[in-house]
XYZ file of C-alpha atoms in Angstrom:
767
model
C 166.411 70.333 54.228
C 168.953 73.187 54.359
C 169.389 73.409 50.466
C 166.062 75.524 50.248
C 167.328 78.075 52.708
C 168.999 81.255 51.167
C 170.897 83.326 53.365
C 170.975 87.314 52.661
C 174.439 88.457 51.469
C 176.299 90.813 54.046
C 177.199 93.397 51.383
C 173.608 93.889 50.580
C 173.251 97.710 50.764
C 169.360 97.330 50.813
C 169.412 96.017 54.490
C 167.765 98.812 55.816
C 167.751 97.440 59.598
C 171.399 96.246 59.631
C 173.341 97.600 62.782
C 170.635 98.409 64.943
C 171.614 95.875 67.619
C 175.166 97.449 67.823
C 175.494 99.676 70.753
C 176.518 103.354 70.078
C 177.842 105.024 73.255
C 176.737 108.604 71.847
C 173.045 107.231 72.570
C 173.708 106.992 76.335
C 171.134 109.134 78.116
C 172.802 108.845 81.470
C 175.331 111.612 80.977
C 172.553 114.152 79.879
C 173.058 116.191 83.040
C 176.762 116.778 81.973
C 175.696 117.467 78.448
C 176.144 121.559 78.073
C 174.337 121.893 74.881
C 171.535 119.956 75.727
C 171.113 121.704 79.005
C 171.392 125.134 77.419
C 168.456 123.965 74.997
C 166.383 122.994 77.903
C 166.908 126.313 79.845
C 166.247 128.850 76.760
C 164.298 128.890 73.691
C 166.959 127.504 71.617
C 165.664 124.032 71.707
C 162.101 125.588 70.071
C 163.812 127.111 67.233
C 163.214 125.622 63.931
C 165.900 123.618 62.536
C 168.330 125.205 59.947
C 170.003 123.435 57.133
C 173.178 122.889 59.294
C 172.631 119.820 61.146
C 173.204 120.436 65.066
C 175.435 118.165 67.295
C 175.852 118.255 70.689
C 179.135 118.478 72.569
C 179.135 114.790 72.818
C 179.139 114.025 69.363
C 175.454 112.665 69.408
C 173.423 113.470 66.167
C 170.306 115.377 66.696
C 167.111 113.011 66.261
C 165.863 112.715 62.727
C 169.006 114.147 61.151
C 170.387 113.144 58.118
C 173.413 111.419 58.100
C 175.431 110.538 55.048
C 172.558 111.712 52.925
C 170.151 109.183 54.613
C 167.516 110.169 57.378
C 167.748 107.943 60.194
C 164.414 106.238 60.825
C 162.728 106.850 64.338
C 161.295 103.520 64.273
C 161.604 100.147 62.635
C 158.213 100.413 61.024
C 157.997 102.105 57.389
C 154.475 103.405 57.980
C 155.826 105.815 60.628
C 157.286 108.196 57.999
C 160.628 106.645 56.923
C 161.060 106.394 53.105
C 163.772 104.408 51.485
C 164.663 107.185 49.052
C 165.213 110.254 51.230
C 164.787 113.567 49.890
C 167.924 115.495 50.141
C 167.605 118.329 52.600
C 164.513 117.422 54.062
C 163.946 116.825 57.939
C 162.106 113.540 59.095
C 159.339 115.171 61.458
C 156.152 113.192 61.386
C 154.814 114.558 64.835
C 155.178 118.495 63.599
C 157.802 119.360 66.376
C 159.610 121.788 64.271
C 156.191 124.099 64.387
C 156.627 124.577 67.997
C 153.886 124.182 70.767
C 150.249 124.859 70.080
C 149.040 128.294 70.504
C 146.972 128.831 73.981
C 142.829 128.365 73.538
C 141.239 131.584 73.152
C 139.197 132.835 76.208
C 135.472 132.865 75.825
C 134.272 136.522 75.616
C 131.301 136.959 78.016
C 130.526 140.017 76.405
C 129.782 138.500 72.891
C 126.480 138.086 71.328
C 126.610 134.371 71.035
C 127.387 133.765 74.489
C 124.727 136.065 75.869
C 122.352 134.142 73.604
C 123.611 130.954 74.917
C 123.234 131.870 78.512
C 119.638 133.309 77.696
C 118.536 129.875 76.302
C 120.100 128.039 79.232
C 118.021 130.313 81.656
C 114.769 129.870 79.866
C 115.201 126.259 79.770
C 115.876 126.196 83.719
C 112.466 128.344 84.240
C 110.359 125.980 82.320
C 111.969 123.127 84.505
C 111.244 125.140 87.602
C 107.698 125.736 86.532
C 107.061 122.124 86.000
C 108.439 121.414 89.404
C 106.411 123.653 91.119
C 103.259 122.400 89.308
C 104.109 118.614 90.430
C 104.435 119.915 94.093
C 101.050 121.615 93.848
C 102.424 125.276 94.164
C 100.326 126.430 91.148
C 100.783 130.067 91.736
C 104.628 129.703 91.452
C 104.447 127.506 88.554
C 102.476 130.005 86.681
C 104.839 132.846 87.492
C 107.825 130.952 86.495
C 105.954 130.099 83.069
C 105.257 133.953 82.707
C 108.988 134.640 83.316
C 110.252 132.011 80.706
C 107.953 133.122 78.188
C 109.109 137.075 78.647
C 112.966 135.679 78.538
C 112.246 133.749 75.283
C 110.796 136.634 73.621
C 113.971 138.679 74.474
C 116.094 135.689 73.117
C 114.267 135.956 69.960
C 114.739 139.408 69.661
C 118.385 139.140 70.244
C 118.736 136.750 67.526
C 116.918 138.712 65.142
C 119.386 141.822 65.748
C 122.467 139.731 65.373
C 121.085 138.405 61.945
C 121.036 134.783 63.379
C 117.178 134.349 63.127
C 117.673 131.321 61.025
C 118.987 129.590 64.039
C 115.785 130.323 66.143
C 114.910 127.176 68.548
C 111.688 126.254 67.769
C 111.442 123.517 70.170
C 112.162 126.131 73.003
C 109.461 128.192 71.775
C 106.862 125.495 71.614
C 107.772 124.157 75.056
C 107.626 127.552 76.603
C 104.005 128.347 75.128
C 102.864 124.868 76.041
C 103.937 125.019 79.521
C 102.510 128.660 79.769
C 99.106 127.220 78.464
C 99.283 124.578 80.857
C 99.695 126.588 83.972
C 97.032 128.877 82.817
C 94.626 126.017 82.617
C 95.942 124.592 85.987
C 94.930 127.863 87.645
C 91.753 128.061 85.848
C 92.626 130.966 83.863
C 90.727 129.389 80.929
C 90.689 132.508 78.702
C 94.294 132.803 78.830
C 95.176 129.275 78.254
C 92.791 129.105 75.214
C 94.619 132.235 73.595
C 97.899 130.735 74.143
C 97.162 127.416 72.778
C 95.702 129.462 69.533
C 98.861 131.187 69.265
C 100.508 127.422 69.028
C 98.046 125.742 66.994
C 97.974 128.704 64.507
C 101.734 128.840 63.872
C 102.425 126.656 61.001
C 105.960 126.182 62.086
C 104.837 123.821 64.856
C 104.330 120.571 63.157
C 102.457 118.746 65.841
C 100.540 121.832 67.258
C 97.144 120.690 65.906
C 97.166 117.879 68.631
C 96.901 120.538 71.216
C 93.258 121.118 70.197
C 92.472 118.133 72.605
C 93.562 120.328 75.412
C 91.513 123.174 74.211
C 88.517 120.742 74.118
C 89.131 119.882 77.599
C 89.118 123.367 78.919
C 85.828 124.034 76.814
C 84.492 120.812 78.672
C 85.276 122.293 82.000
C 83.590 125.396 80.946
C 80.399 123.443 80.148
C 80.649 124.715 76.597
C 79.950 121.321 75.129
C 79.382 122.126 71.498
C 82.744 123.816 71.115
C 84.573 120.774 73.183
C 83.080 118.332 70.750
C 84.050 120.764 67.713
C 87.808 120.724 69.117
C 87.910 117.156 69.870
C 86.851 116.134 66.102
C 89.325 118.491 64.600
C 92.101 116.937 66.908
C 90.957 113.518 65.819
C 91.350 114.503 62.287
C 94.860 115.583 62.720
C 95.973 112.349 64.639
C 97.018 109.436 62.312
C 95.486 106.292 62.638
C 98.610 104.614 64.037
C 98.056 106.448 67.172
C 95.072 104.035 68.233
C 95.184 104.775 71.962
C 94.967 108.529 71.659
C 92.224 108.344 69.467
C 90.107 106.147 71.494
C 90.485 108.377 74.550
C 89.474 111.551 72.231
C 86.371 109.433 71.039
C 85.475 108.671 74.745
C 85.571 112.468 75.585
C 83.492 112.997 72.547
C 80.926 110.492 73.969
C 81.192 112.050 77.397
C 80.170 115.555 75.789
C 77.405 113.981 73.956
C 75.899 112.528 77.281
C 76.294 115.946 78.807
C 74.388 117.405 76.132
C 71.716 114.649 76.318
C 72.517 113.453 73.037
C 72.327 109.989 74.044
C 72.223 108.216 70.587
C 75.469 110.342 69.326
C 77.225 109.082 72.586
C 75.972 105.550 71.823
C 77.583 105.564 68.432
C 81.039 106.670 69.826
C 80.972 104.220 72.564
C 79.901 101.407 70.363
C 82.737 102.268 67.923
C 85.128 102.173 71.090
C 84.083 98.940 72.325
C 84.207 97.245 68.942
C 87.847 98.707 68.607
C 89.315 98.436 71.977
C 86.899 97.628 74.649
C 87.410 98.943 78.164
C 85.528 99.395 81.215
C 84.680 103.303 81.269
C 83.449 103.114 77.627
C 81.243 100.086 78.425
C 79.792 101.495 81.426
C 79.228 104.877 79.807
C 77.519 102.797 76.912
C 75.290 101.033 79.618
C 74.429 104.536 81.092
C 73.332 106.064 77.526
C 70.892 102.843 76.972
C 69.502 103.403 80.478
C 68.668 106.737 79.758
C 67.163 106.106 76.475
C 65.103 103.214 78.097
C 66.073 100.152 75.999
C 66.084 97.269 78.207
C 67.487 94.836 75.596
C 70.563 97.117 74.804
C 71.119 97.443 78.336
C 71.498 93.731 78.687
C 73.791 93.442 75.675
C 75.785 96.360 77.180
C 76.243 94.858 80.626
C 77.295 91.551 78.951
C 79.850 93.546 76.827
C 80.913 95.146 80.208
C 81.316 91.663 81.699
C 83.544 90.656 78.873
C 86.135 93.348 78.978
C 89.537 91.928 79.239
C 91.308 93.008 82.466
C 94.762 91.738 81.252
C 95.442 90.648 84.794
C 96.664 87.267 86.332
C 94.121 85.646 88.732
C 95.195 84.294 91.808
C 95.981 80.850 90.685
C 99.345 82.301 89.569
C 100.103 83.169 93.381
C 99.505 79.529 94.655
C 102.340 77.347 94.770
C 101.898 74.121 92.978
C 104.532 72.009 94.981
C 106.661 72.320 97.756
C 109.600 73.677 95.906
C 111.305 76.186 98.449
C 112.766 78.418 95.490
C 109.223 78.446 93.821
C 107.488 79.421 97.274
C 110.317 82.161 97.736
C 109.265 83.715 94.372
C 105.466 83.513 94.851
C 106.149 85.285 98.165
C 108.194 88.013 96.908
C 105.661 88.823 93.981
C 102.374 88.373 96.109
C 102.510 92.247 97.175
C 104.947 93.598 94.722
C 103.913 96.634 92.723
C 102.567 94.892 89.952
C 100.459 92.809 91.959
C 98.935 96.119 93.562
C 98.129 97.294 89.929
C 96.314 94.155 89.270
C 94.440 94.529 92.413
C 93.600 98.056 91.779
C 92.257 97.216 88.132
C 90.114 94.393 89.332
C 88.734 96.429 92.271
C 87.935 98.955 89.667
C 85.984 96.592 87.304
C 84.271 95.288 90.157
C 82.997 98.784 91.092
C 81.883 99.432 87.598
C 80.018 96.004 87.232
C 78.248 96.262 90.737
C 77.153 100.163 89.823
C 75.857 99.215 86.415
C 73.753 96.004 88.081
C 72.426 98.420 90.719
C 71.524 101.010 87.964
C 69.769 98.574 85.566
C 68.392 95.697 87.508
C 65.294 97.648 88.874
C 64.191 98.470 85.193
C 65.258 95.246 83.199
C 62.249 93.274 84.268
C 58.665 94.370 85.410
C 60.008 93.442 89.240
C 63.278 94.684 90.632
C 63.946 91.042 91.948
C 63.785 89.705 88.494
C 66.221 92.065 87.364
C 68.536 91.254 89.903
C 68.018 87.804 89.204
C 68.966 88.280 85.559
C 72.296 90.187 86.674
C 73.323 87.681 89.113
C 72.961 84.633 86.269
C 74.802 87.076 83.915
C 77.783 87.743 86.417
C 77.860 84.199 87.498
C 78.627 83.131 83.688
C 81.758 85.754 83.550
C 84.923 85.722 85.472
C 83.386 87.807 88.297
C 81.413 84.790 89.880
C 82.135 86.210 93.524
C 80.397 89.267 92.682
C 76.888 87.422 92.792
C 76.791 87.209 96.239
C 77.256 90.673 96.737
C 74.620 91.512 94.274
C 72.014 89.163 96.152
C 72.968 91.188 99.279
C 72.263 94.378 97.545
C 68.995 92.812 96.515
C 68.144 92.239 100.017
C 69.170 95.653 100.961
C 66.883 97.096 98.247
C 63.798 95.410 99.871
C 64.910 97.250 103.094
C 64.969 100.778 101.216
C 61.556 99.873 99.981
C 60.453 98.990 103.721
C 59.667 95.611 102.879
C 61.249 94.194 105.811
C 60.011 90.469 105.641
C 61.227 89.988 102.134
C 64.527 91.380 103.256
C 64.911 89.105 106.339
C 63.947 86.086 103.950
C 66.672 87.125 101.331
C 69.328 87.498 104.335
C 68.395 84.314 105.560
C 69.266 82.424 102.493
C 72.972 83.356 103.208
C 73.036 81.172 106.143
C 74.096 78.119 104.523
C 76.786 79.934 102.389
C 80.482 80.382 102.888
C 81.763 82.096 105.952
C 82.285 85.711 104.328
C 78.571 86.093 102.898
C 77.391 84.677 106.061
C 78.927 87.030 108.215
C 77.605 89.900 105.992
C 74.099 88.813 105.639
C 73.969 88.083 109.524
C 75.381 91.491 110.325
C 72.348 92.895 108.394
C 70.088 90.967 110.059
C 71.126 91.763 113.370
C 70.968 95.563 112.652
C 67.479 95.092 111.232
C 66.240 93.337 114.491
C 68.177 96.022 116.362
C 66.119 98.670 114.718
C 62.952 96.702 115.602
C 63.987 96.531 119.141
C 63.627 92.732 119.099
C 67.198 92.421 120.894
C 66.924 88.603 121.290
C 66.954 87.987 117.504
C 69.561 90.843 116.982
C 71.884 89.265 119.841
C 71.409 85.764 118.026
C 72.583 87.273 114.617
C 75.309 89.098 115.885
C 76.701 86.001 117.303
C 76.304 84.305 114.272
C 78.262 87.157 112.325
C 81.076 87.037 114.817
C 81.326 83.373 114.829
C 81.417 83.335 110.935
C 83.947 85.987 110.654
C 85.621 87.132 113.755
C 87.515 89.943 111.840
C 84.470 91.843 110.548
C 84.662 95.177 112.307
C 80.706 95.445 111.560
C 79.780 92.308 113.316
C 81.603 93.327 116.309
C 80.131 96.380 116.360
C 76.711 95.339 116.033
C 77.614 92.672 118.922
C 78.706 95.398 121.015
C 75.335 97.673 120.313
C 73.118 94.756 121.514
C 75.399 94.330 124.683
C 74.920 98.201 125.238
C 71.409 97.911 124.994
C 71.338 95.305 127.611
C 73.291 97.984 129.736
C 76.427 95.714 129.921
C 78.693 98.952 128.952
C 82.165 97.282 130.203
C 81.573 94.238 127.840
C 80.225 96.459 125.162
C 83.275 98.453 125.152
C 85.437 95.389 124.787
C 83.586 94.545 121.443
C 84.040 98.053 120.309
C 87.836 97.906 121.024
C 88.017 94.463 119.228
C 86.443 95.991 116.064
C 88.875 98.981 116.290
C 91.894 96.481 116.500
C 90.604 94.546 113.362
C 89.919 97.949 111.704
C 91.221 101.253 113.048
C 89.026 103.288 110.514
C 85.801 101.995 112.088
C 84.247 105.202 112.796
C 81.092 103.563 114.096
C 82.898 101.474 116.599
C 84.893 104.229 117.868
C 81.838 106.761 118.181
C 79.995 104.099 120.078
C 83.012 103.520 122.262
C 83.000 107.040 123.301
C 79.169 106.761 124.148
C 80.098 103.920 126.325
C 82.575 105.956 128.074
C 80.428 108.488 128.948
C 78.002 105.806 130.307
C 80.531 104.566 132.451
C 81.619 108.147 133.437
C 85.020 107.907 131.813
C 85.060 111.508 130.512
C 88.646 111.556 129.778
C 88.441 108.379 127.542
C 85.220 109.643 126.045
C 86.840 112.872 124.944
C 89.851 111.020 123.299
C 87.387 108.831 121.254
C 85.694 111.923 119.995
C 88.624 113.986 119.406
C 90.192 111.005 117.395
C 86.861 111.072 115.396
C 87.075 114.588 114.726
C 90.462 114.166 113.297
C 89.264 111.488 110.899
C 85.732 112.831 110.009
C 86.472 116.469 110.222
C 83.287 118.696 110.580
C 80.904 115.756 111.711
C 78.085 117.721 113.562
C 77.356 114.699 115.837
C 81.085 114.414 116.848
C 81.264 118.156 117.650
C 78.238 118.151 119.753
C 79.426 115.076 121.606
C 82.696 116.956 122.195
C 81.010 120.109 123.109
C 78.573 118.246 125.603
C 81.709 116.701 127.194
C 83.283 119.624 127.936
C 80.018 121.043 129.475
C 80.002 117.957 131.903
C 83.752 118.836 132.661
C 82.632 122.252 133.791
C 84.635 124.054 131.177
C 82.033 126.540 129.545
C 84.662 128.240 127.423
C 85.606 124.949 125.592
C 82.070 124.038 125.221
C 81.147 127.397 123.708
C 84.141 127.120 121.195
C 83.054 123.933 119.916
C 79.511 124.646 119.862
C 80.473 127.749 117.835
C 82.390 125.280 115.367
C 79.121 123.155 115.483
C 76.828 125.799 114.217
C 79.450 126.727 111.437
C 78.392 123.398 110.281
C 74.617 123.116 111.109
C 73.874 127.047 111.447
C 69.904 126.295 111.741
C 70.041 123.695 114.553
C 67.866 125.463 117.036
C 68.792 122.918 119.916
C 72.553 123.906 119.266
C 71.564 127.734 119.005
C 69.592 127.324 122.293
C 72.233 125.471 124.216
C 74.935 128.308 123.311
C 72.359 130.661 124.872
C 72.224 128.757 127.943
C 75.858 128.783 128.273
C 76.235 132.348 127.654
C 73.434 132.889 130.165
C 75.459 130.806 132.882
C 78.270 132.865 131.926
C 76.422 136.207 132.665
C 76.396 137.558 129.073
C 72.709 138.274 128.764
C 73.043 139.835 125.185
C 74.859 136.869 123.741
C 72.257 134.587 125.371
C 69.348 136.659 124.039
C 71.109 136.603 120.564
C 71.307 132.959 120.423
C 68.148 132.342 122.215
C 66.423 134.255 119.466
C 68.008 132.647 116.881
C 66.794 129.271 118.041
C 63.172 130.839 118.356
C 63.381 132.062 114.973
C 64.035 128.522 113.486
C 61.971 126.658 115.909
C 59.316 128.818 117.598
C 57.726 126.155 119.697
C 60.410 125.417 122.188
C 58.681 126.317 125.510
C 62.375 126.486 127.473
C 63.322 129.120 124.788
C 59.984 131.154 124.743
C 60.129 131.500 128.661
C 63.465 132.705 128.736
C 63.037 135.107 125.981
C 59.640 136.495 127.753
C 61.537 136.847 131.059
C 64.326 138.726 129.432
C 62.020 141.109 127.823
C 60.397 141.877 131.248
C 63.670 142.088 132.948
C 64.706 144.693 130.285
C 61.351 146.434 130.386
C 60.137 145.405 127.173
C 56.691 144.050 128.326
C 55.058 144.536 125.099
C 57.564 142.515 123.318
C 57.220 139.715 126.111
C 53.488 139.542 125.166
C 54.404 138.156 121.599
C 56.304 135.152 123.356
C 53.730 134.394 126.144
C 50.990 134.583 123.555
C 53.184 131.817 121.428
C 53.259 129.675 124.574
C 49.532 129.987 125.339
C 48.830 128.934 121.647
C 51.287 125.669 122.067
C 49.849 124.727 125.641
C 46.331 125.925 125.762
C 45.316 123.890 128.697
C 47.889 125.727 130.973
C 46.495 128.997 132.408
C 50.275 130.123 133.408
C 51.082 131.349 130.054
C 47.674 133.613 129.645
C 48.147 134.939 132.938
C 51.545 135.836 131.935
C 50.123 137.691 128.947
C 47.888 139.560 131.308
C 50.480 140.335 133.417
C 52.368 141.971 130.965
C 49.569 144.310 129.995
C 49.079 145.048 133.400
C 52.935 145.862 133.824
C 52.914 147.972 130.756
C 50.003 150.031 132.266
C 47.516 148.974 129.899
C 44.971 148.086 132.509
C 41.917 147.707 130.122
C 43.647 145.238 128.071
C 44.512 143.369 131.216
C 41.274 143.289 132.338
C 39.827 142.226 129.124
C 42.404 139.232 129.143
C 41.727 138.148 132.876
C 37.922 138.066 132.094
C 38.747 135.785 129.307
C 40.966 133.702 131.541
C 38.326 133.401 134.105
C 35.655 132.346 131.464
C 38.182 129.346 130.524
C 39.250 128.525 134.198
C 36.468 129.860 136.562
C 37.930 128.165 139.603
C 41.447 129.771 138.963
C 41.875 131.666 142.556
C 45.006 133.800 141.047
C 42.843 134.937 138.052
C 39.906 136.285 140.305
C 42.384 137.881 142.905
C 43.753 140.000 139.894
C 39.943 140.579 138.681
C 39.172 142.179 142.082
C 42.254 144.226 142.185
C 41.811 145.678 138.801
C 38.142 146.390 139.340
C 38.829 147.859 142.623
C 41.502 150.348 141.173
C 39.284 151.110 138.280
C 36.281 151.673 140.524
C 34.086 149.033 138.500
C 30.648 147.809 140.022
C 31.846 144.093 139.034
C 34.372 143.970 141.919
C 31.402 142.559 144.388
C 30.805 139.946 141.795
C 34.325 138.673 141.432
C 34.766 139.115 145.214
C 31.989 136.750 145.872
C 33.289 134.305 143.224
C 36.674 134.353 144.698
C 35.405 133.408 148.273
C 33.550 130.638 146.757
C 36.574 129.405 145.197
C 38.678 129.930 148.159
C 36.135 127.971 150.237
C 35.941 125.075 147.709
C 39.592 124.924 147.797
C 39.919 124.873 151.796
C 37.202 122.002 151.708
C 39.325 119.968 149.092
C 42.511 120.339 150.990
C 40.919 119.298 154.082
C 39.542 116.130 152.618
C 42.768 115.576 150.881
C 44.596 115.955 154.487
C 42.020 113.739 156.093
C 42.254 110.972 153.541
C 45.927 110.929 154.080
C 45.635 110.729 157.609
C 43.162 107.898 157.587
C 45.505 105.981 155.235
C 48.608 106.607 157.609
C 46.303 105.553 160.489
C 45.008 102.163 158.699
C 48.741 101.453 157.739
C 49.921 101.805 161.490
C 46.953 99.654 162.550
C 47.640 97.055 159.911
C 51.146 97.119 160.941
C 50.630 96.766 164.534
C 47.579 94.308 164.365
C 48.191 92.190 161.325
C 44.961 92.993 159.922
C 44.308 90.089 157.002
C 40.948 92.064 155.966
C 42.867 94.593 153.933
C 42.859 93.731 149.989
C 44.991 95.402 147.743
C 43.398 96.910 144.854
C 45.951 95.491 142.371
C 45.110 92.007 143.476
C 46.813 89.567 145.934
C 49.943 88.970 144.244
C 50.408 92.218 142.243
C 53.746 94.216 142.731
C 53.504 98.042 142.204
C 55.775 99.035 139.401
C 58.552 101.288 140.210
C 58.498 104.208 137.626
C 61.575 106.337 137.065
C 60.409 108.933 134.652
C 63.087 111.385 133.364
C 63.502 113.833 130.771
C 65.113 112.656 127.559
C 68.450 114.174 127.060
C 70.378 115.128 123.804
C 72.798 112.065 124.625
C 69.844 109.730 124.257
C 69.105 111.139 120.974
C 72.531 110.877 119.696
C 72.821 107.453 120.901
C 69.665 106.299 119.278
C 70.983 107.812 116.118
C 74.482 106.427 115.990
C 74.460 103.055 117.879
C 72.910 101.199 115.209
C 75.662 100.880 112.403
C 74.381 101.514 108.843
C 76.029 98.676 107.222
C 73.717 98.931 104.005
C 75.960 99.010 101.049
C 75.694 102.157 98.876
């Protein structure tokens, strides 16, 4: 076995690595601190001098690293690739790391005054301004965004001039110029400075150095569309469409959709149909399908409407249906996963997309159903059948409810009732909606028994339906059980805190219960939700008036007239409050405004007439009292006031003529005859004796009537005393033996009653 092993001879001079295992004390590094030559080299620049041809040696006799010994350079490593060669060049030093050249020179400091550095800093500043402009726009501060965009444009022009001056124009950053101009145009458009935006876009589009500048013609078309310059909008949309390659399918579809919308705006429905039909053939979507149906509706083609409605139903939603979120087994891991994805962001997007699709389909059905067939009922039936054959089966019931509400709008209550009653045998959600509408119908017709029955059915079918609970509260409110009504309204608010009808009715209920603070709290919440609602503002002002805080009442009424500036009732109420405060001039202003919008309010007319008399403007008061006399011609009071104004102003002849006219209409009026006697006496007329005789006769007749009335009252009182004392059974009540005289409690209808009648019934009709 050893016969094939050949040992290298010891005298072989080519053994390059012999002797490396031997220890040479000259390479001991422990005594370097005592080595004088080494320490001197470390402290001075002696060690950094380039090596001379003479080989240095230390005081200890240790050779310098890489020095030649006996004509051969000692290798630094055992690897030949490190730079060692077998045949050493005489006189050359082994220096693979370039240590003989000394340390590298220090880095040059940047000169801040150099043109290159200035250009670089200016370019950085332009980028920062563009970013700040975009951020300000996203935050809604459009003015600041435009200012930043303008400043970026100014600095970018300075940057271009500096590059031209330094003869580096070939290195101009076109991307930066494009972004600055594009951002500036966008900010102009956002601030509705459309002329400036169009000019800026033109600069980009006409510059051939910008490769994709032509696509911005879409933005120019959008601006023309906002300016209602539809022909130019269509022109620029088509130019943009020509410059966008076919690979960008989605962008081309959106531009074609904009072209179709512009055609609809101009009334060119056939051209719009061509655009939308092309879109529906390439990439059907809900907006294009709905717009196509609208075009056919405008044209009046019922057959094409049906086809367009079916195309709309066939648009793929690309969402997972609820079956995906139902666990097929009891696997805890699967159930946990389903719970995690039930309400994630993707699921919310799916719900929004499905809700949008349902809104489009419902709107389309409401639009075309009345015109598809000779009767709107047949049209609704066709739409219901089409929906049942699609993925939107659950919308069929909503369409049928909408059919019933259409009967309501047409005042066909019997058909509406029949339609709603068909839902009593359906599922709980539909039954609750139908019963809620039925309850509302019967409530409007004052049939409280039926309204209560269907309100109970609606609540039992769906206890979490706020509309049903509100209608139930309305029926209880009508029966004057205010405490119970308040409980139903509170429950409705617990189920849906945004149910404004329940909150409003709760405030009215608290007013009935004299819980003024609770009512005020309800209406202030409503004001925060609804903003400038006239009815809510009126209720708040009325509550402050009840609380005897006229300043707050006036403040809220001032807000109210900013919403309804021509409401005569609100204006008269303001005049009444100012009159109570003693500010007659403001009271006159608002009373006069009320009279100007509604010159038939007797209370306002009376106040204005009295004010004119107090301020010695009797001629002006005549105008108001004559108006009152026209409104109430059977009341002598207003005609006497007219005659009195003539008399106060010194126009006795007119006063006499007016009193004569009054005497002809009301010959038994004592006051008129007295004034006639006085005027004739003062004026020395012969007719005084005639009127004096008539006055005596009328006064005598008046005395006889009063005596008869008095004697009749005394006889009735005597009979009652005798009947109670003697128990006279012969007296017969004129109303019958078992009749009970009803108690009447007539009172003036207040504004609160008007608002309660208007608002207690919740309008549950779908839009």
